[in-house]
Structures are given as C-alpha cells and as structure tokens.
Amino acid sequence: MLTTTVAGRTWSFSHALGRNAAAGNGFTQPIAVATAPEGVLYVLSRGQEGAGGVVAPNKRIGKLTIDQQFIGDFGREQFVWPVDLAVDGQGNLYCSDEYSNSIAVFDEDGQRVGQWGEEGSGEGQVNGPAGLAFDADDNLYVVDAGNGRVQKFTKDGEFLAAFGSSGSGDGQLSKPWGIALDGDGNVYVADWGNNRVQKFSADGEFLLSFGGGGLEDGSDLDHPSDVAVDSEGDVYVVDWGNLRVQIYDPEGGVITALYGDATEFSNWAKEVVEANPDVTKAYRRVKDITPMGRFNRPVGIAVDEQDRIIVTDSTRGRLQVYVKEKDYMDPQFNL
C-alpha cells in the first residue's frame, strides 16, 4: 500500500527515519514528534521506563530534518516519564513529563529555559500531563490525563480555562493522551480509555466523536494514542491497539487506514547494515516471515506545513513519513 487513493485523496509513503527493525541507528521507543518550519522535526525518545523518579540517559529529544539530516539531541537525564512535544510561535519546544507533573521549555538550541506545572486536581494543577498543542494565539492546551480533562494555559503556565471530566459520556474523558487543533481552532483529543477521539470547540463544547469500540464495519478504535489534522481538515488517529493510523473526513466518516510501508532501510540504518555483515544476514533470515514494513505500536503523529504525515513507529525505533498528494493522477498503462 505504498500509494493509497480513496475518496479523491491520495497518500504515498515517502521514507523512514531512524532504524528499521533490528538494524541501524535511531531512536529508543520514540513516542512523540513535533514539527517546526523548514522541515525540522523534534522526536521524543521515551526509552526504558524509569521507576521511582529514576532519570535515564536514553530519554532524550532528537532534532533532525525530515530529509534525514541529524542535527543533534538534548534533554538527556532530564526526564522520567516524558510524554509529548509542542513548538510555540517563537520556535521554543515544550515537553510534558507525567512523573514530575511539569512542562519543560527548551529553546531552538536545546537549552532548557524554563519549567512550570503544579501537581493536583485544582484549577491550573495537573495530574499526569500528556498531550500538548498550541493554538493560533500561542496558548497551550495540555491534556490533564489523570484528571480526565484538558486545560488551557498561556505558554508561561498561567491558567486560562479547562473542560472535560472523567467518565465515558459525551465530553467526558478516560485516560486521554494526544491532542491536536484544526485550522478553525477546534480541539481533538485521543480518548484512550474510551477507544475514541472527541472533537470540541475552542471553548470546550463537545461537537462529535470519532471511532469507538465494537463497530461492525471494522473501523473501531483500540486505545487511540494521538491525533493530527491536515490543512484540508482530514483527521489522522493513531490507532495504537490496532497497529494503524485511521483517517477520517472532517465529519467523522472513515476514509482509509495506513498500516506502515517502510520495507526499505532508512539512510541511517543502511550505514549500519553495510558495515556489519551479521546484521545483513539476520535481516535476510526474518524479512520474509516478519512484516518489517508495518507499524509496530505506533504512538505519536504530526502533520507538517506541507501536509506530510509523520508517525512514530515506536517498537521499531523509527518514523514513517507519508505525503498527501494534492494533484495526484493515476498513471495510465497500455497492457
């Protein structure tokens, strides 16, 4: 499924970033990706789980370009359970940490320039902050997962508003995770525990729900972890439990799904494979029996300014990149 054309839309697989399967350099359990201008990506490696406040060096933020140029990484030994990333209008990067109940702020050079957040369930307090997303006014929406709600702050951490509550009804949330905004300021929340994505107005009014459990057409969601929206309003949901990305139209209708197409090594992985014959032999033994190109626990997703879709393929330690082609025409063949 390298190219998928459905309902007048076309998505083509572009390339992978990081390592492919058991070979190559790359990320350690990448769970979040954020985009910045000029094709810059920030990738959050969650690494091995720290316990009891243990900070591990493999938890870090990588900075690279979408065309596979590695710039550097930062944030090592500064996180316990990092969750998500977001970039503000000045190019500063924000990272949530659900263990410390805080939001860390970095400048474009990876220097930590701030931190805010207070544990609790009161107004402006957080319990396990997860997804992050900025609006057009540079206010930050924070998924307050432990409290089953979304809170809105200034980028300096001043509380502005909140909506949602714990539960399974319309507008209620259960262990929410990822979040995204569309061009009209509407808010989409990956409602992990309720197996759905909910759409709210900028003021927190419930509008509609995407997916759900037990749908007869096979389009049900199984613990969605993240969501993104492109410039045309199509909605991309990382369907973590079903190992895919579900694509919906703006009204909630299912368009198609992406399952992963990274059958070729990324540039980084090629360097390792070519330098190590044993890796090449190991890959040949498994490539015909294991679907190496497919997603294996995808977690995070982002759409950049060119409508390129970037998915964190967590277990395989890589990103998969798709392009939404606006002027695609099916090739004609004389057979």
Coordinates of C-alpha atoms in Angstrom, one line a residue:
M1 CA 0.0 0.0 0.0
L2 CA 2.8 2.4 -1.0
T3 CA 0.2 4.7 -2.6
T4 CA -3.4 4.8 -1.4
T5 CA -6.2 6.7 -3.3
V6 CA -9.6 6.9 -1.6
A7 CA -12.4 9.4 -1.9
G8 CA -10.5 11.8 -4.1
R9 CA -7.4 11.8 -1.8
T10 CA -4.0 10.2 -2.2
W11 CA -1.4 9.3 0.3
S12 CA 2.0 8.0 -0.7
F13 CA 4.7 6.5 1.5
S14 CA 7.8 8.6 1.3
H15 CA 10.6 7.2 3.6
A16 CA 11.6 6.1 7.0
L17 CA 13.7 7.9 9.5
G18 CA 15.8 6.2 12.2
R19 CA 16.4 2.5 12.3
N20 CA 14.4 -0.3 10.5
A21 CA 13.5 -3.4 12.5
A22 CA 16.6 -4.8 14.3
A23 CA 19.2 -2.9 12.4
G24 CA 20.6 0.6 12.4
N25 CA 20.8 3.8 14.4
G26 CA 17.9 5.8 15.5
F27 CA 15.5 6.3 18.4
T28 CA 14.7 4.4 21.6
Q29 CA 11.0 4.0 21.8
P30 CA 10.0 7.2 20.0
I31 CA 6.5 8.2 21.2
A32 CA 6.1 11.8 20.1
V33 CA 7.1 14.1 17.2
A34 CA 6.6 17.8 16.7
T35 CA 7.2 19.8 13.5
A36 CA 8.9 23.2 13.1
P37 CA 9.4 25.4 10.0
E38 CA 11.8 24.4 7.2
G39 CA 11.3 20.7 7.6
V40 CA 12.7 20.4 11.2
L41 CA 11.4 17.6 13.4
Y42 CA 11.8 17.1 17.2
V43 CA 11.4 13.4 18.3
L44 CA 10.9 12.3 21.9
S45 CA 12.6 9.0 22.8
R46 CA 10.8 7.6 25.8
G47 CA 13.5 4.9 26.3
Q48 CA 13.2 2.4 29.1
E49 CA 10.7 3.1 31.8
G50 CA 12.2 4.8 34.8
A51 CA 10.7 3.9 38.2
G52 CA 10.6 5.8 41.5
G53 CA 11.9 9.0 39.9
V54 CA 14.9 7.4 38.1
V55 CA 16.1 9.6 35.2
A56 CA 17.6 7.6 32.3
P57 CA 20.0 8.9 29.7
N58 CA 18.2 7.2 26.8
K59 CA 15.2 9.5 27.4
R60 CA 16.0 12.4 25.1
I61 CA 14.8 14.7 22.4
G62 CA 16.3 14.4 18.9
K63 CA 16.4 17.3 16.4
L64 CA 16.6 16.4 12.7
T65 CA 15.3 17.4 9.3
I66 CA 12.6 15.4 7.5
D67 CA 15.1 14.7 4.7
Q68 CA 17.2 12.7 7.2
Q69 CA 19.8 15.2 8.3
F70 CA 20.6 14.6 12.0
I71 CA 21.2 17.9 13.9
G72 CA 21.6 16.7 17.5
D73 CA 19.8 15.7 20.7
F74 CA 19.3 17.2 24.1
G75 CA 17.4 16.7 27.3
R76 CA 19.3 13.6 28.4
E77 CA 18.9 12.8 32.1
Q78 CA 16.2 15.5 32.5
F79 CA 13.1 13.3 32.3
V80 CA 11.5 10.4 34.0
W81 CA 8.2 9.8 32.0
P82 CA 8.2 12.3 29.1
V83 CA 5.1 12.2 27.0
D84 CA 4.6 14.8 24.3
L85 CA 6.1 17.8 22.5
A86 CA 4.9 21.0 21.0
V87 CA 6.5 24.0 19.4
D88 CA 5.4 27.6 20.0
G89 CA 5.4 30.5 17.6
Q90 CA 8.9 31.6 18.6
G91 CA 10.4 28.1 18.0
N92 CA 10.6 27.1 21.6
L93 CA 9.9 23.5 22.4
Y94 CA 7.7 22.3 25.2
C95 CA 7.8 18.7 26.7
S96 CA 5.4 17.2 29.2
D97 CA 6.6 14.8 32.0
E98 CA 3.8 12.9 33.6
Y99 CA 6.0 11.8 36.6
S100 CA 7.1 15.3 37.7
N101 CA 3.7 16.9 36.6
S102 CA 5.6 19.6 34.8
I103 CA 6.1 21.2 31.4
A104 CA 9.8 21.8 30.4
V105 CA 10.7 24.5 27.9
F106 CA 13.7 24.5 25.6
D107 CA 15.0 27.0 23.1
E108 CA 15.9 26.1 19.5
D109 CA 19.4 25.2 20.6
G110 CA 18.2 22.6 23.1
Q111 CA 18.9 24.7 26.2
R112 CA 16.4 24.4 29.0
V113 CA 15.0 27.8 29.6
G114 CA 12.0 27.2 31.8
Q115 CA 9.7 24.8 33.6
W116 CA 6.2 25.1 35.1
G117 CA 3.4 22.9 36.5
E118 CA 1.9 22.0 39.9
E119 CA 0.6 18.6 40.9
G120 CA -3.0 18.4 41.9
S121 CA -6.6 18.4 40.7
G122 CA -7.5 22.1 41.3
E123 CA -7.7 24.8 38.7
G124 CA -4.4 25.1 36.9
Q125 CA -3.0 22.0 38.6
V126 CA -2.2 18.8 36.7
N127 CA -2.0 15.1 37.3
G128 CA 0.0 13.2 34.6
P129 CA 0.2 15.9 31.8
A130 CA 0.2 14.2 28.4
G131 CA -0.6 15.7 25.0
L132 CA 0.3 19.3 24.1
A133 CA -0.9 21.6 21.4
F134 CA -0.6 25.3 20.7
D135 CA -3.4 27.4 19.3
A136 CA -3.0 30.4 16.9
D137 CA -2.6 32.8 19.9
D138 CA 0.3 30.7 21.3
N139 CA -1.8 29.4 24.2
L140 CA -1.0 25.8 25.2
Y141 CA -3.6 23.1 25.5
V142 CA -2.5 20.4 28.0
V143 CA -4.2 17.0 28.3
D144 CA -4.5 16.6 32.1
A145 CA -4.7 12.8 31.8
G146 CA -5.0 11.9 35.5
N147 CA -7.8 14.4 36.0
G148 CA -9.7 13.4 32.8
R149 CA -9.7 16.9 31.3
V150 CA -8.0 19.4 29.1
Q151 CA -6.6 22.7 30.4
K152 CA -5.6 25.8 28.6
F153 CA -2.6 27.9 29.7
T154 CA -0.5 30.7 28.4
K155 CA 2.9 29.5 27.3
D156 CA 4.3 30.8 30.6
G157 CA 2.0 28.5 32.5
E158 CA -0.8 30.9 33.5
F159 CA -4.2 29.1 33.7
L160 CA -6.9 30.2 31.3
A161 CA -9.6 27.6 31.1
A162 CA -10.5 23.9 31.4
F163 CA -13.0 21.5 30.0
G164 CA -13.9 17.8 30.3
S165 CA -14.3 15.4 33.3
S166 CA -13.6 11.8 34.0
G167 CA -16.2 9.4 32.5
S168 CA -17.5 7.8 29.3
G169 CA -20.3 10.2 28.2
D170 CA -20.1 12.8 25.5
G171 CA -17.4 15.3 26.5
Q172 CA -16.0 13.1 29.3
L173 CA -12.6 11.5 29.1
S174 CA -10.8 8.4 30.3
K175 CA -7.0 8.5 30.4
P176 CA -6.8 10.9 27.5
W177 CA -3.5 11.1 25.7
G178 CA -2.8 13.0 22.4
I179 CA -4.3 16.3 21.2
A180 CA -4.5 18.4 18.1
L181 CA -6.1 21.6 16.8
D182 CA -7.5 22.2 13.3
G183 CA -7.4 25.5 11.3
D184 CA -10.6 26.7 12.9
G185 CA -9.3 26.2 16.4
N186 CA -11.4 23.1 17.2
V187 CA -9.7 20.6 19.6
Y188 CA -9.3 16.9 19.1
V189 CA -8.5 14.6 22.0
A190 CA -7.4 11.0 21.8
D191 CA -9.7 9.5 24.5
W192 CA -7.5 6.4 25.1
G193 CA -9.6 4.7 27.8
N194 CA -12.9 5.2 25.9
N195 CA -11.5 4.0 22.5
R196 CA -12.4 7.1 20.6
V197 CA -11.4 10.6 19.6
Q198 CA -13.6 13.5 20.7
K199 CA -13.9 16.9 18.9
F200 CA -14.5 20.0 20.9
S201 CA -14.9 23.7 20.0
A202 CA -12.1 26.0 21.2
D203 CA -14.2 26.8 24.2
G204 CA -14.6 23.1 25.1
E205 CA -18.1 22.4 23.8
F206 CA -18.5 18.8 22.7
L207 CA -19.0 18.5 18.9
L208 CA -18.7 14.9 17.8
S209 CA -16.9 11.6 18.3
F210 CA -14.6 9.6 16.0
G211 CA -14.4 5.9 16.2
G212 CA -15.5 3.8 19.2
G213 CA -15.4 0.2 20.3
G214 CA -17.2 -2.7 18.7
L215 CA -18.2 -1.0 15.4
E216 CA -19.5 -3.6 12.9
D217 CA -17.6 -2.2 9.9
G218 CA -14.2 -2.8 11.5
S219 CA -13.4 0.8 11.9
D220 CA -13.5 0.7 15.7
L221 CA -10.5 2.2 17.6
D222 CA -8.5 0.3 20.1
H223 CA -6.8 2.7 22.6
P224 CA -6.0 5.7 20.3
S225 CA -2.8 7.4 21.4
D226 CA -2.6 10.5 19.3
V227 CA -4.4 12.6 16.7
A228 CA -3.4 15.2 14.0
V229 CA -5.3 17.3 11.4
D230 CA -4.1 18.4 8.0
S231 CA -4.8 21.6 6.1
E232 CA -7.9 20.2 4.5
G233 CA -9.4 19.1 7.7
D234 CA -8.8 15.4 7.4
V235 CA -8.2 13.8 10.8
Y236 CA -5.4 11.2 11.5
V237 CA -5.8 8.9 14.5
V238 CA -3.0 6.7 15.8
D239 CA -4.9 3.5 16.5
W240 CA -2.4 2.1 18.9
G241 CA -4.1 -1.2 19.7
N242 CA -4.9 -2.0 16.0
L243 CA -1.4 -1.1 14.8
R244 CA -2.6 1.5 12.2
V245 CA -3.5 5.1 11.5
Q246 CA -7.1 5.7 10.8
I247 CA -8.0 8.6 8.5
Y248 CA -11.4 10.4 8.9
D249 CA -13.0 13.2 7.0
P250 CA -13.9 16.4 9.0
E251 CA -17.4 15.0 9.7
G252 CA -16.1 11.8 11.2
G253 CA -16.5 9.4 8.2
V254 CA -13.8 6.8 7.8
I255 CA -11.7 7.3 4.6
T256 CA -9.0 4.7 4.9
A257 CA -6.2 3.5 7.1
L258 CA -2.4 3.4 6.9
Y259 CA -0.6 0.3 8.2
G260 CA 3.1 1.1 7.5
D261 CA 5.2 0.7 4.4
A262 CA 8.8 1.1 5.4
T263 CA 10.1 -2.0 3.7
E264 CA 13.4 -0.3 2.8
F265 CA 16.1 0.8 5.3
S266 CA 16.4 4.4 6.2
N267 CA 19.7 6.1 5.3
W268 CA 20.8 5.8 8.9
A269 CA 20.1 2.1 9.0
K270 CA 21.8 1.4 5.7
E271 CA 25.1 2.7 7.2
V272 CA 24.9 0.1 10.0
V273 CA 23.8 -2.8 7.7
E274 CA 26.5 -2.1 5.2
A275 CA 29.2 -2.0 7.9
N276 CA 28.1 -5.2 9.7
P277 CA 27.6 -8.5 7.6
D278 CA 26.0 -10.2 10.6
V279 CA 23.2 -7.7 10.7
T280 CA 22.6 -8.2 7.0
K281 CA 22.3 -12.0 7.5
A282 CA 19.9 -11.6 10.4
Y283 CA 17.7 -9.3 8.4
R284 CA 17.6 -11.8 5.5
R285 CA 16.5 -14.6 7.8
V286 CA 13.4 -12.7 9.1
K287 CA 12.4 -10.3 6.3
D288 CA 10.2 -12.9 4.5
I289 CA 8.4 -14.1 7.7
T290 CA 8.0 -10.8 9.6
P291 CA 6.2 -7.8 8.2
M292 CA 9.0 -5.4 8.8
G293 CA 7.3 -2.5 6.9
R294 CA 4.2 -2.5 9.1
F295 CA 3.7 -0.3 12.2
N296 CA 4.5 -2.0 15.5
R297 CA 2.9 0.0 18.3
P298 CA 2.7 3.4 16.6
V299 CA 2.2 6.1 19.2
G300 CA 2.7 9.7 18.0
I301 CA 1.8 11.6 14.9
A302 CA 2.2 15.1 13.4
V303 CA 1.4 16.8 10.1
D304 CA 3.8 19.5 8.9
E305 CA 3.1 22.6 6.8
Q306 CA 3.3 20.6 3.6
D307 CA 0.8 18.0 4.8
R308 CA 3.5 15.4 5.3
I309 CA 2.3 12.9 7.9
I310 CA 5.0 11.7 10.3
V311 CA 4.3 8.7 12.5
T312 CA 6.4 7.4 15.4
D313 CA 6.7 3.7 14.9
S314 CA 7.7 3.1 18.5
T315 CA 8.7 -0.5 18.9
R316 CA 10.7 -0.5 15.6
G317 CA 12.5 2.7 16.7
R318 CA 11.8 4.8 13.6
L319 CA 9.5 7.3 12.0
Q320 CA 7.4 6.6 8.9
V321 CA 6.7 9.6 6.6
Y322 CA 3.7 9.8 4.2
V323 CA 2.9 12.6 1.7
K324 CA -0.7 13.7 1.0
E325 CA -0.6 14.4 -2.8
K326 CA -3.0 17.2 -3.8
D327 CA -2.6 16.9 -7.6
Y328 CA -2.2 13.1 -7.9
M329 CA -3.3 11.4 -11.1
D330 CA -3.4 7.6 -11.5
P331 CA -0.7 6.5 -14.1
Q332 CA -2.1 5.1 -17.3
F333 CA -0.7 1.8 -18.7
N334 CA -1.2 0.2 -22.0
L335 CA -1.4 -3.5 -21.1

